[in-house]
mmCIF file of N, CA and C in Angstrom:
data_model
loop_
_atom_site.group_PDB
_atom_site.id
_atom_site.type_symbol
_atom_site.label_atom_id
_atom_site.label_comp_id
_atom_site.label_asym_id
_atom_site.label_seq_id
_atom_site.Cartn_x
_atom_site.Cartn_y
_atom_site.Cartn_z
ATOM 1 N N UNK W 1 -2.261 -15.241 -6.235
ATOM 2 C CA UNK W 1 -1.706 -13.975 -6.701
ATOM 3 C C UNK W 1 -1.141 -13.196 -5.508
ATOM 4 N N UNK W 2 0.020 -12.660 -5.688
ATOM 5 C CA UNK W 2 0.696 -11.901 -4.629
ATOM 6 C C UNK W 2 -0.002 -10.561 -4.411
ATOM 7 N N UNK W 3 -0.244 -10.224 -3.140
ATOM 8 C CA UNK W 3 -0.851 -8.937 -2.812
ATOM 9 C C UNK W 3 0.182 -7.823 -2.950
ATOM 10 N N UNK W 4 -0.269 -6.596 -3.300
ATOM 11 C CA UNK W 4 0.667 -5.470 -3.475
ATOM 12 C C UNK W 4 1.240 -4.965 -2.153
ATOM 13 N N UNK W 5 0.572 -5.253 -1.052
ATOM 14 C CA UNK W 5 1.050 -4.877 0.279
ATOM 15 C C UNK W 5 0.405 -5.818 1.286
ATOM 16 N N UNK W 6 0.828 -5.707 2.526
ATOM 17 C CA UNK W 6 0.320 -6.606 3.563
ATOM 18 C C UNK W 6 -0.041 -5.799 4.793
ATOM 19 N N UNK W 7 -1.210 -6.105 5.374
ATOM 20 C CA UNK W 7 -1.594 -5.479 6.637
ATOM 21 C C UNK W 7 -2.207 -6.539 7.537
ATOM 22 N N UNK W 8 -1.672 -6.628 8.748
ATOM 23 C CA UNK W 8 -2.211 -7.536 9.749
ATOM 24 C C UNK W 8 -2.420 -6.760 11.041
ATOM 25 N N UNK W 9 -3.243 -7.313 11.914
ATOM 26 C CA UNK W 9 -3.525 -6.686 13.202
ATOM 27 C C UNK W 9 -3.116 -7.645 14.308
ATOM 28 N N UNK W 10 -2.311 -7.148 15.243
ATOM 29 C CA UNK W 10 -1.834 -7.964 16.348
ATOM 30 C C UNK W 10 -2.492 -7.496 17.630
ATOM 31 N N UNK W 11 -2.983 -8.457 18.410
ATOM 32 C CA UNK W 11 -3.636 -8.116 19.670
ATOM 33 C C UNK W 11 -2.635 -7.459 20.605
ATOM 34 N N UNK W 12 -3.080 -6.411 21.262
ATOM 35 C CA UNK W 12 -2.207 -5.667 22.163
ATOM 36 C C UNK W 12 -1.847 -6.545 23.354
ATOM 37 N N UNK W 13 -0.648 -7.018 23.352
ATOM 38 C CA UNK W 13 -0.152 -7.851 24.446
ATOM 39 C C UNK W 13 1.252 -7.364 24.740
ATOM 40 N N UNK W 14 2.179 -8.278 24.854
ATOM 41 C CA UNK W 14 3.560 -7.891 25.117
ATOM 42 C C UNK W 14 4.350 -7.755 23.820
ATOM 43 N N UNK W 15 3.678 -7.325 22.770
ATOM 44 C CA UNK W 15 4.356 -7.146 21.492
ATOM 45 C C UNK W 15 4.808 -5.689 21.408
ATOM 46 N N UNK W 16 6.094 -5.499 21.227
ATOM 47 C CA UNK W 16 6.602 -4.142 21.097
ATOM 48 C C UNK W 16 7.479 -4.057 19.862
ATOM 49 N N UNK W 17 8.048 -2.887 19.657
ATOM 50 C CA UNK W 17 8.887 -2.673 18.480
ATOM 51 C C UNK W 17 10.044 -3.656 18.415
ATOM 52 N N UNK W 18 10.636 -3.982 19.569
ATOM 53 C CA UNK W 18 11.806 -4.870 19.568
ATOM 54 C C UNK W 18 11.438 -6.260 19.066
ATOM 55 N N UNK W 19 10.302 -6.781 19.529
ATOM 56 C CA UNK W 19 9.857 -8.107 19.084
ATOM 57 C C UNK W 19 9.520 -8.088 17.593
ATOM 58 N N UNK W 20 8.835 -7.037 17.162
ATOM 59 C CA UNK W 20 8.489 -6.899 15.741
ATOM 60 C C UNK W 20 9.768 -6.782 14.908
ATOM 61 N N UNK W 21 10.696 -5.966 15.362
ATOM 62 C CA UNK W 21 11.959 -5.779 14.637
ATOM 63 C C UNK W 21 12.728 -7.084 14.501
ATOM 64 N N UNK W 22 12.777 -7.863 15.583
ATOM 65 C CA UNK W 22 13.514 -9.133 15.540
ATOM 66 C C UNK W 22 12.877 -10.087 14.531
ATOM 67 N N UNK W 23 11.560 -10.170 14.561
ATOM 68 C CA UNK W 23 10.849 -11.053 13.633
ATOM 69 C C UNK W 23 11.016 -10.572 12.185
ATOM 70 N N UNK W 24 10.759 -9.288 11.931
ATOM 71 C CA UNK W 24 10.880 -8.756 10.567
ATOM 72 C C UNK W 24 12.329 -8.801 10.090
ATOM 73 N N UNK W 25 13.263 -8.552 11.008
ATOM 74 C CA UNK W 25 14.677 -8.609 10.645
ATOM 75 C C UNK W 25 15.075 -9.993 10.154
ATOM 76 N N UNK W 26 14.559 -11.024 10.824
ATOM 77 C CA UNK W 26 14.863 -12.402 10.409
ATOM 78 C C UNK W 26 14.189 -12.732 9.079
ATOM 79 N N UNK W 27 12.983 -12.184 8.862
ATOM 80 C CA UNK W 27 12.214 -12.522 7.655
ATOM 81 C C UNK W 27 12.564 -11.668 6.438
ATOM 82 N N UNK W 28 12.852 -10.379 6.667
ATOM 83 C CA UNK W 28 13.000 -9.443 5.549
ATOM 84 C C UNK W 28 14.395 -8.843 5.407
ATOM 85 N N UNK W 29 15.137 -8.849 6.492
ATOM 86 C CA UNK W 29 16.436 -8.188 6.488
ATOM 87 C C UNK W 29 16.492 -7.197 7.633
ATOM 88 N N UNK W 30 17.681 -6.693 7.952
ATOM 89 C CA UNK W 30 17.865 -5.827 9.117
ATOM 90 C C UNK W 30 16.891 -4.653 9.147
ATOM 91 N N UNK W 31 16.393 -4.364 10.344
ATOM 92 C CA UNK W 31 15.460 -3.239 10.533
ATOM 93 C C UNK W 31 16.238 -1.967 10.854
ATOM 94 N N UNK W 32 15.807 -0.882 10.242
ATOM 95 C CA UNK W 32 16.350 0.421 10.613
ATOM 96 C C UNK W 32 15.743 0.818 11.953
ATOM 97 N N UNK W 33 16.205 1.916 12.526
ATOM 98 C CA UNK W 33 15.606 2.412 13.759
ATOM 99 C C UNK W 33 14.177 2.867 13.472
ATOM 100 N N UNK W 34 13.309 2.695 14.458
ATOM 101 C CA UNK W 34 11.926 3.161 14.334
ATOM 102 C C UNK W 34 11.901 4.673 14.506
ATOM 103 N N UNK W 35 11.138 5.336 13.650
ATOM 104 C CA UNK W 35 10.965 6.781 13.739
ATOM 105 C C UNK W 35 9.488 7.044 14.020
ATOM 106 N N UNK W 36 9.213 7.755 15.107
ATOM 107 C CA UNK W 36 7.829 8.056 15.463
ATOM 108 C C UNK W 36 7.369 9.313 14.749
ATOM 109 N N UNK W 37 6.194 9.222 14.100
ATOM 110 C CA UNK W 37 5.561 10.371 13.469
ATOM 111 C C UNK W 37 4.126 10.391 13.954
ATOM 112 N N UNK W 38 3.813 11.264 14.901
ATOM 113 C CA UNK W 38 2.474 11.273 15.485
ATOM 114 C C UNK W 38 2.233 9.972 16.228
ATOM 115 N N UNK W 39 1.161 9.291 15.870
ATOM 116 C CA UNK W 39 0.812 8.024 16.523
ATOM 117 C C UNK W 39 1.496 6.823 15.879
ATOM 118 N N UNK W 40 2.093 7.002 14.701
ATOM 119 C CA UNK W 40 2.662 5.870 13.971
ATOM 120 C C UNK W 40 4.175 5.786 14.139
ATOM 121 N N UNK W 41 4.680 4.587 13.912
ATOM 122 C CA UNK W 41 6.117 4.327 13.930
ATOM 123 C C UNK W 41 6.480 3.743 12.577
ATOM 124 N N UNK W 42 7.584 4.193 12.020
ATOM 125 C CA UNK W 42 8.018 3.702 10.712
ATOM 126 C C UNK W 42 9.462 3.241 10.766
ATOM 127 N N UNK W 43 9.744 2.202 9.965
ATOM 128 C CA UNK W 43 11.115 1.739 9.796
ATOM 129 C C UNK W 43 11.187 1.035 8.447
ATOM 130 N N UNK W 44 12.359 0.543 8.139
ATOM 131 C CA UNK W 44 12.526 -0.293 6.954
ATOM 132 C C UNK W 44 13.109 -1.619 7.413
ATOM 133 N N UNK W 45 12.514 -2.700 6.959
ATOM 134 C CA UNK W 45 13.035 -4.040 7.218
ATOM 135 C C UNK W 45 13.551 -4.543 5.881
ATOM 136 N N UNK W 46 14.860 -4.637 5.741
ATOM 137 C CA UNK W 46 15.422 -4.903 4.419
ATOM 138 C C UNK W 46 15.077 -3.718 3.544
ATOM 139 N N UNK W 47 14.384 -3.969 2.420
ATOM 140 C CA UNK W 47 13.944 -2.886 1.529
ATOM 141 C C UNK W 47 12.465 -2.573 1.678
ATOM 142 N N UNK W 48 11.827 -3.124 2.697
ATOM 143 C CA UNK W 48 10.379 -2.990 2.843
ATOM 144 C C UNK W 48 10.021 -1.889 3.853
ATOM 145 N N UNK W 49 9.289 -0.851 3.408
ATOM 146 C CA UNK W 49 8.808 0.165 4.344
ATOM 147 C C UNK W 49 7.748 -0.449 5.274
ATOM 148 N N UNK W 50 7.918 -0.223 6.581
ATOM 149 C CA UNK W 50 7.034 -0.802 7.586
ATOM 150 C C UNK W 50 6.395 0.313 8.403
ATOM 151 N N UNK W 51 5.077 0.191 8.645
ATOM 152 C CA UNK W 51 4.372 1.131 9.519
ATOM 153 C C UNK W 51 3.705 0.345 10.635
ATOM 154 N N UNK W 52 3.908 0.793 11.870
ATOM 155 C CA UNK W 52 3.309 0.193 13.069
ATOM 156 C C UNK W 52 2.405 1.249 13.690
ATOM 157 N N UNK W 53 1.117 0.937 13.808
ATOM 158 C CA UNK W 53 0.176 1.870 14.408
ATOM 159 C C UNK W 53 -0.441 1.223 15.651
ATOM 160 N N UNK W 54 0.075 1.610 16.843
ATOM 161 C CA UNK W 54 -0.488 1.060 18.072
ATOM 162 C C UNK W 54 -1.953 1.444 18.233
ATOM 163 N N UNK W 55 -2.738 0.494 18.711
ATOM 164 C CA UNK W 55 -4.155 0.723 18.997
ATOM 165 C C UNK W 55 -4.897 1.310 17.797
ATOM 166 N N UNK W 56 -4.658 0.747 16.628
ATOM 167 C CA UNK W 56 -5.325 1.204 15.406
ATOM 168 C C UNK W 56 -6.833 0.951 15.482
ATOM 169 N N UNK W 57 -7.201 -0.217 16.034
ATOM 170 C CA UNK W 57 -8.608 -0.577 16.214
ATOM 171 C C UNK W 57 -8.750 -1.113 17.631
ATOM 172 N N UNK W 58 -9.193 -0.254 18.544
ATOM 173 C CA UNK W 58 -9.310 -0.677 19.946
ATOM 174 C C UNK W 58 -7.960 -1.112 20.487
ATOM 175 N N UNK W 59 -7.884 -2.380 20.949
ATOM 176 C CA UNK W 59 -6.624 -2.879 21.508
ATOM 177 C C UNK W 59 -5.775 -3.597 20.462
ATOM 178 N N UNK W 60 -6.087 -3.394 19.183
ATOM 179 C CA UNK W 60 -5.379 -4.056 18.086
ATOM 180 C C UNK W 60 -4.406 -3.099 17.419
ATOM 181 N N UNK W 61 -3.181 -3.593 17.199
ATOM 182 C CA UNK W 61 -2.126 -2.807 16.563
ATOM 183 C C UNK W 61 -2.014 -3.197 15.095
ATOM 184 N N UNK W 62 -1.895 -2.214 14.235
ATOM 185 C CA UNK W 62 -1.755 -2.471 12.804
ATOM 186 C C UNK W 62 -0.279 -2.565 12.416
ATOM 187 N N UNK W 63 0.046 -3.589 11.634
ATOM 188 C CA UNK W 63 1.372 -3.715 11.049
ATOM 189 C C UNK W 63 1.184 -3.724 9.535
ATOM 190 N N UNK W 64 1.745 -2.707 8.874
ATOM 191 C CA UNK W 64 1.561 -2.526 7.442
ATOM 192 C C UNK W 64 2.908 -2.612 6.739
ATOM 193 N N UNK W 65 3.005 -3.540 5.789
ATOM 194 C CA UNK W 65 4.224 -3.729 4.998
ATOM 195 C C UNK W 65 3.925 -3.234 3.588
ATOM 196 N N UNK W 66 4.559 -2.132 3.225
ATOM 197 C CA UNK W 66 4.231 -1.435 1.984
ATOM 198 C C UNK W 66 5.080 -1.935 0.810
ATOM 199 N N UNK W 67 4.883 -3.215 0.474
ATOM 200 C CA UNK W 67 5.672 -3.807 -0.608
ATOM 201 C C UNK W 67 5.093 -5.166 -0.984
ATOM 202 N N UNK W 68 5.349 -5.576 -2.220
ATOM 203 C CA UNK W 68 5.001 -6.950 -2.602
ATOM 204 C C UNK W 68 6.260 -7.829 -2.558
ATOM 205 N N UNK W 69 7.359 -7.260 -2.077
ATOM 206 C CA UNK W 69 8.632 -7.988 -1.996
ATOM 207 C C UNK W 69 8.855 -8.546 -0.593
ATOM 208 N N UNK W 70 7.940 -9.397 -0.155
ATOM 209 C CA UNK W 70 8.063 -10.063 1.142
ATOM 210 C C UNK W 70 8.005 -11.565 0.891
ATOM 211 N N UNK W 71 8.362 -12.370 1.873
ATOM 212 C CA UNK W 71 8.277 -13.821 1.686
ATOM 213 C C UNK W 71 6.838 -14.338 1.705
ATOM 214 N N UNK W 72 5.879 -13.458 1.990
ATOM 215 C CA UNK W 72 4.484 -13.885 2.091
ATOM 216 C C UNK W 72 3.682 -13.418 0.889
ATOM 217 N N UNK W 73 2.862 -14.325 0.349
ATOM 218 C CA UNK W 73 2.034 -13.978 -0.808
ATOM 219 C C UNK W 73 0.855 -13.091 -0.436
ATOM 220 N N UNK W 74 0.395 -13.231 0.821
ATOM 221 C CA UNK W 74 -0.804 -12.489 1.216
ATOM 222 C C UNK W 74 -0.830 -12.256 2.729
ATOM 223 N N UNK W 75 -1.862 -11.539 3.157
ATOM 224 C CA UNK W 75 -2.017 -11.205 4.574
ATOM 225 C C UNK W 75 -2.069 -12.456 5.449
ATOM 226 N N UNK W 76 -2.768 -13.483 4.969
ATOM 227 C CA UNK W 76 -2.940 -14.693 5.779
ATOM 228 C C UNK W 76 -1.605 -15.387 6.028
ATOM 229 N N UNK W 77 -0.775 -15.481 5.009
ATOM 230 C CA UNK W 77 0.544 -16.111 5.172
ATOM 231 C C UNK W 77 1.391 -15.318 6.166
ATOM 232 N N UNK W 78 1.328 -13.999 6.086
ATOM 233 C CA UNK W 78 2.075 -13.151 7.015
ATOM 234 C C UNK W 78 1.519 -13.295 8.429
ATOM 235 N N UNK W 79 0.204 -13.331 8.562
ATOM 236 C CA UNK W 79 -0.431 -13.474 9.875
ATOM 237 C C UNK W 79 -0.031 -14.792 10.533
ATOM 238 N N UNK W 80 0.007 -15.866 9.745
ATOM 239 C CA UNK W 80 0.430 -17.164 10.282
ATOM 240 C C UNK W 80 1.868 -17.090 10.796
ATOM 241 N N UNK W 81 2.727 -16.442 10.013
ATOM 242 C CA UNK W 81 4.136 -16.305 10.408
ATOM 243 C C UNK W 81 4.264 -15.444 11.662
ATOM 244 N N UNK W 82 3.475 -14.378 11.745
ATOM 245 C CA UNK W 82 3.509 -13.499 12.917
ATOM 246 C C UNK W 82 3.060 -14.255 14.159
ATOM 247 N N UNK W 83 1.994 -15.038 14.042
ATOM 248 C CA UNK W 83 1.524 -15.807 15.190
ATOM 249 C C UNK W 83 2.585 -16.813 15.634
ATOM 250 N N UNK W 84 3.187 -17.496 14.675
ATOM 251 C CA UNK W 84 4.210 -18.496 15.000
ATOM 252 C C UNK W 84 5.416 -17.854 15.688
ATOM 253 N N UNK W 85 5.804 -16.667 15.231
ATOM 254 C CA UNK W 85 7.002 -16.011 15.773
ATOM 255 C C UNK W 85 6.735 -15.284 17.086
ATOM 256 N N UNK W 86 5.558 -14.672 17.216
ATOM 257 C CA UNK W 86 5.293 -13.778 18.344
ATOM 258 C C UNK W 86 4.329 -14.362 19.373
ATOM 259 N N UNK W 87 3.624 -15.439 18.993
ATOM 260 C CA UNK W 87 2.675 -16.101 19.888
ATOM 261 C C UNK W 87 1.638 -15.130 20.447
ATOM 262 N N UNK W 88 1.060 -14.328 19.561
ATOM 263 C CA UNK W 88 0.013 -13.384 19.936
ATOM 264 C C UNK W 88 -1.088 -13.493 18.879
ATOM 265 N N UNK W 89 -2.344 -13.317 19.299
ATOM 266 C CA UNK W 89 -3.450 -13.425 18.353
ATOM 267 C C UNK W 89 -3.294 -12.400 17.235
ATOM 268 N N UNK W 90 -3.565 -12.845 16.000
ATOM 269 C CA UNK W 90 -3.413 -12.000 14.823
ATOM 270 C C UNK W 90 -4.701 -12.063 14.009
ATOM 271 N N UNK W 91 -5.094 -10.955 13.438
ATOM 272 C CA UNK W 91 -6.249 -10.909 12.540
ATOM 273 C C UNK W 91 -5.833 -10.258 11.235
ATOM 274 N N UNK W 92 -6.478 -10.722 10.157
ATOM 275 C CA UNK W 92 -6.222 -10.124 8.845
ATOM 276 C C UNK W 92 -7.436 -10.337 7.962
ATOM 277 N N UNK W 93 -7.485 -9.595 6.877
ATOM 278 C CA UNK W 93 -8.546 -9.775 5.892
ATOM 279 C C UNK W 93 -8.290 -11.081 5.152
ATOM 280 N N UNK W 94 -9.358 -11.777 4.708
ATOM 281 C CA UNK W 94 -9.174 -13.052 4.021
ATOM 282 C C UNK W 94 -8.583 -12.911 2.617
ATOM 283 N N UNK W 95 -8.527 -11.704 2.092
ATOM 284 C CA UNK W 95 -7.958 -11.469 0.766
ATOM 285 C C UNK W 95 -7.881 -9.977 0.545
ATOM 286 N N UNK W 96 -7.545 -9.563 -0.656
ATOM 287 C CA UNK W 96 -7.490 -8.133 -0.953
ATOM 288 C C UNK W 96 -8.907 -7.589 -0.981
ATOM 289 N N UNK W 97 -9.186 -6.625 -0.133
ATOM 290 C CA UNK W 97 -10.517 -6.031 -0.068
ATOM 291 C C UNK W 97 -10.558 -4.810 -0.962
ATOM 292 N N UNK W 98 -11.607 -4.727 -1.788
ATOM 293 C CA UNK W 98 -11.799 -3.536 -2.613
ATOM 294 C C UNK W 98 -13.146 -2.927 -2.261
ATOM 295 N N UNK W 99 -13.212 -1.608 -2.305
ATOM 296 C CA UNK W 99 -14.406 -0.895 -1.848
ATOM 297 C C UNK W 99 -15.663 -1.339 -2.576
ATOM 298 N N UNK W 100 -15.532 -1.729 -3.849
ATOM 299 C CA UNK W 100 -16.704 -2.121 -4.639
ATOM 300 C C UNK W 100 -17.407 -3.348 -4.055
ATOM 301 N N UNK W 101 -16.679 -4.131 -3.254
ATOM 302 C CA UNK W 101 -17.277 -5.333 -2.669
ATOM 303 C C UNK W 101 -18.292 -4.989 -1.586
ATOM 304 N N UNK W 102 -18.266 -3.768 -1.099
ATOM 305 C CA UNK W 102 -19.259 -3.349 -0.124
ATOM 306 C C UNK W 102 -18.862 -3.640 1.302
ATOM 307 N N UNK W 103 -19.738 -3.227 2.196
ATOM 308 C CA UNK W 103 -19.467 -3.310 3.622
ATOM 309 C C UNK W 103 -19.551 -4.728 4.174
ATOM 310 N N UNK W 104 -20.376 -5.586 3.564
ATOM 311 C CA UNK W 104 -20.550 -6.935 4.107
ATOM 312 C C UNK W 104 -19.214 -7.670 4.184
ATOM 313 N N UNK W 105 -18.460 -7.646 3.091
ATOM 314 C CA UNK W 105 -17.194 -8.371 3.071
ATOM 315 C C UNK W 105 -16.118 -7.653 3.868
ATOM 316 N N UNK W 106 -16.323 -6.362 4.155
ATOM 317 C CA UNK W 106 -15.325 -5.614 4.926
ATOM 318 C C UNK W 106 -15.217 -6.140 6.354
ATOM 319 N N UNK W 107 -16.271 -6.785 6.850
ATOM 320 C CA UNK W 107 -16.282 -7.289 8.222
ATOM 321 C C UNK W 107 -15.818 -8.746 8.326
ATOM 322 N N UNK W 108 -15.442 -9.358 7.214
ATOM 323 C CA UNK W 108 -14.941 -10.737 7.232
ATOM 324 C C UNK W 108 -13.452 -10.722 7.511
ATOM 325 N N UNK W 109 -13.043 -11.441 8.539
ATOM 326 C CA UNK W 109 -11.646 -11.469 8.952
ATOM 327 C C UNK W 109 -11.229 -12.893 9.265
ATOM 328 N N UNK W 110 -9.937 -13.144 9.184
ATOM 329 C CA UNK W 110 -9.361 -14.410 9.619
ATOM 330 C C UNK W 110 -8.702 -14.155 10.970
ATOM 331 N N UNK W 111 -9.000 -15.023 11.930
ATOM 332 C CA UNK W 111 -8.424 -14.924 13.283
ATOM 333 C C UNK W 111 -7.485 -16.103 13.467
ATOM 334 N N UNK W 112 -6.244 -15.815 13.848
ATOM 335 C CA UNK W 112 -5.248 -16.857 14.099
ATOM 336 C C UNK W 112 -4.802 -16.725 15.549
ATOM 337 N N UNK W 113 -5.014 -17.789 16.317
ATOM 338 C CA UNK W 113 -4.684 -17.763 17.740
ATOM 339 C C UNK W 113 -4.337 -19.171 18.199
ATOM 340 N N UNK W 114 -4.146 -19.318 19.504
ATOM 341 C CA UNK W 114 -3.847 -20.647 20.051
ATOM 342 C C UNK W 114 -5.009 -21.608 19.796
ATOM 343 N N UNK W 115 -6.195 -21.087 19.484
ATOM 344 C CA UNK W 115 -7.351 -21.933 19.180
ATOM 345 C C UNK W 115 -7.340 -22.428 17.738
ATOM 346 N N UNK W 116 -6.412 -21.926 16.927
ATOM 347 C CA UNK W 116 -6.358 -22.309 15.516
ATOM 348 C C UNK W 116 -6.709 -21.131 14.628
ATOM 349 N N UNK W 117 -7.226 -21.457 13.460
ATOM 350 C CA UNK W 117 -7.531 -20.447 12.452
ATOM 351 C C UNK W 117 -9.013 -20.517 12.128
ATOM 352 N N UNK W 118 -9.678 -19.361 12.113
ATOM 353 C CA UNK W 118 -11.109 -19.361 11.807
ATOM 354 C C UNK W 118 -11.504 -18.044 11.168
ATOM 355 N N UNK W 119 -12.611 -18.088 10.404
ATOM 356 C CA UNK W 119 -13.149 -16.854 9.846
ATOM 357 C C UNK W 119 -14.120 -16.276 10.858
ATOM 358 N N UNK W 120 -14.015 -14.963 11.081
ATOM 359 C CA UNK W 120 -14.876 -14.289 12.048
ATOM 360 C C UNK W 120 -15.481 -13.042 11.407
ATOM 361 N N UNK W 121 -16.477 -12.484 12.071
ATOM 362 C CA UNK W 121 -17.020 -11.168 11.702
ATOM 363 C C UNK W 121 -16.454 -10.194 12.719
ATOM 364 N N UNK W 122 -15.766 -9.174 12.235
ATOM 365 C CA UNK W 122 -15.139 -8.182 13.111
ATOM 366 C C UNK W 122 -15.549 -6.803 12.623
ATOM 367 N N UNK W 123 -16.372 -6.143 13.395
ATOM 368 C CA UNK W 123 -16.824 -4.787 13.038
ATOM 369 C C UNK W 123 -15.774 -3.791 13.511
ATOM 370 N N UNK W 124 -15.000 -3.270 12.571
ATOM 371 C CA UNK W 124 -13.896 -2.380 12.929
ATOM 372 C C UNK W 124 -14.301 -0.911 12.870
ATOM 373 N N UNK W 125 -15.431 -0.620 12.253
ATOM 374 C CA UNK W 125 -15.829 0.784 12.094
ATOM 375 C C UNK W 125 -16.654 1.260 13.275
#
């Protein structure tokens, strides 16, 4: 089932707006200019609203795609594509997380890196 939106976390490395724009532009369509609002940056890639939040969790940057109209069915598919395009470690939730599932499942994450793909426990709070 396609997720209503996508959020992945990219390790703070040499990933900047230009690299993200180039990747999203190729995948979704041309990116508009980034507009900074406080700590966040927003743009549109094709018809998809995009939010980039540097250092959302420690040294991890959040990339949020506010649409179900992407080439990826879920966070994991997007994370795999991001790792392949940007060559930086990416983390995402293993599926759509709902509050009713409780805190235990909130700490379950998928880590995609040069070591491969694995499920990890990541305490983000």
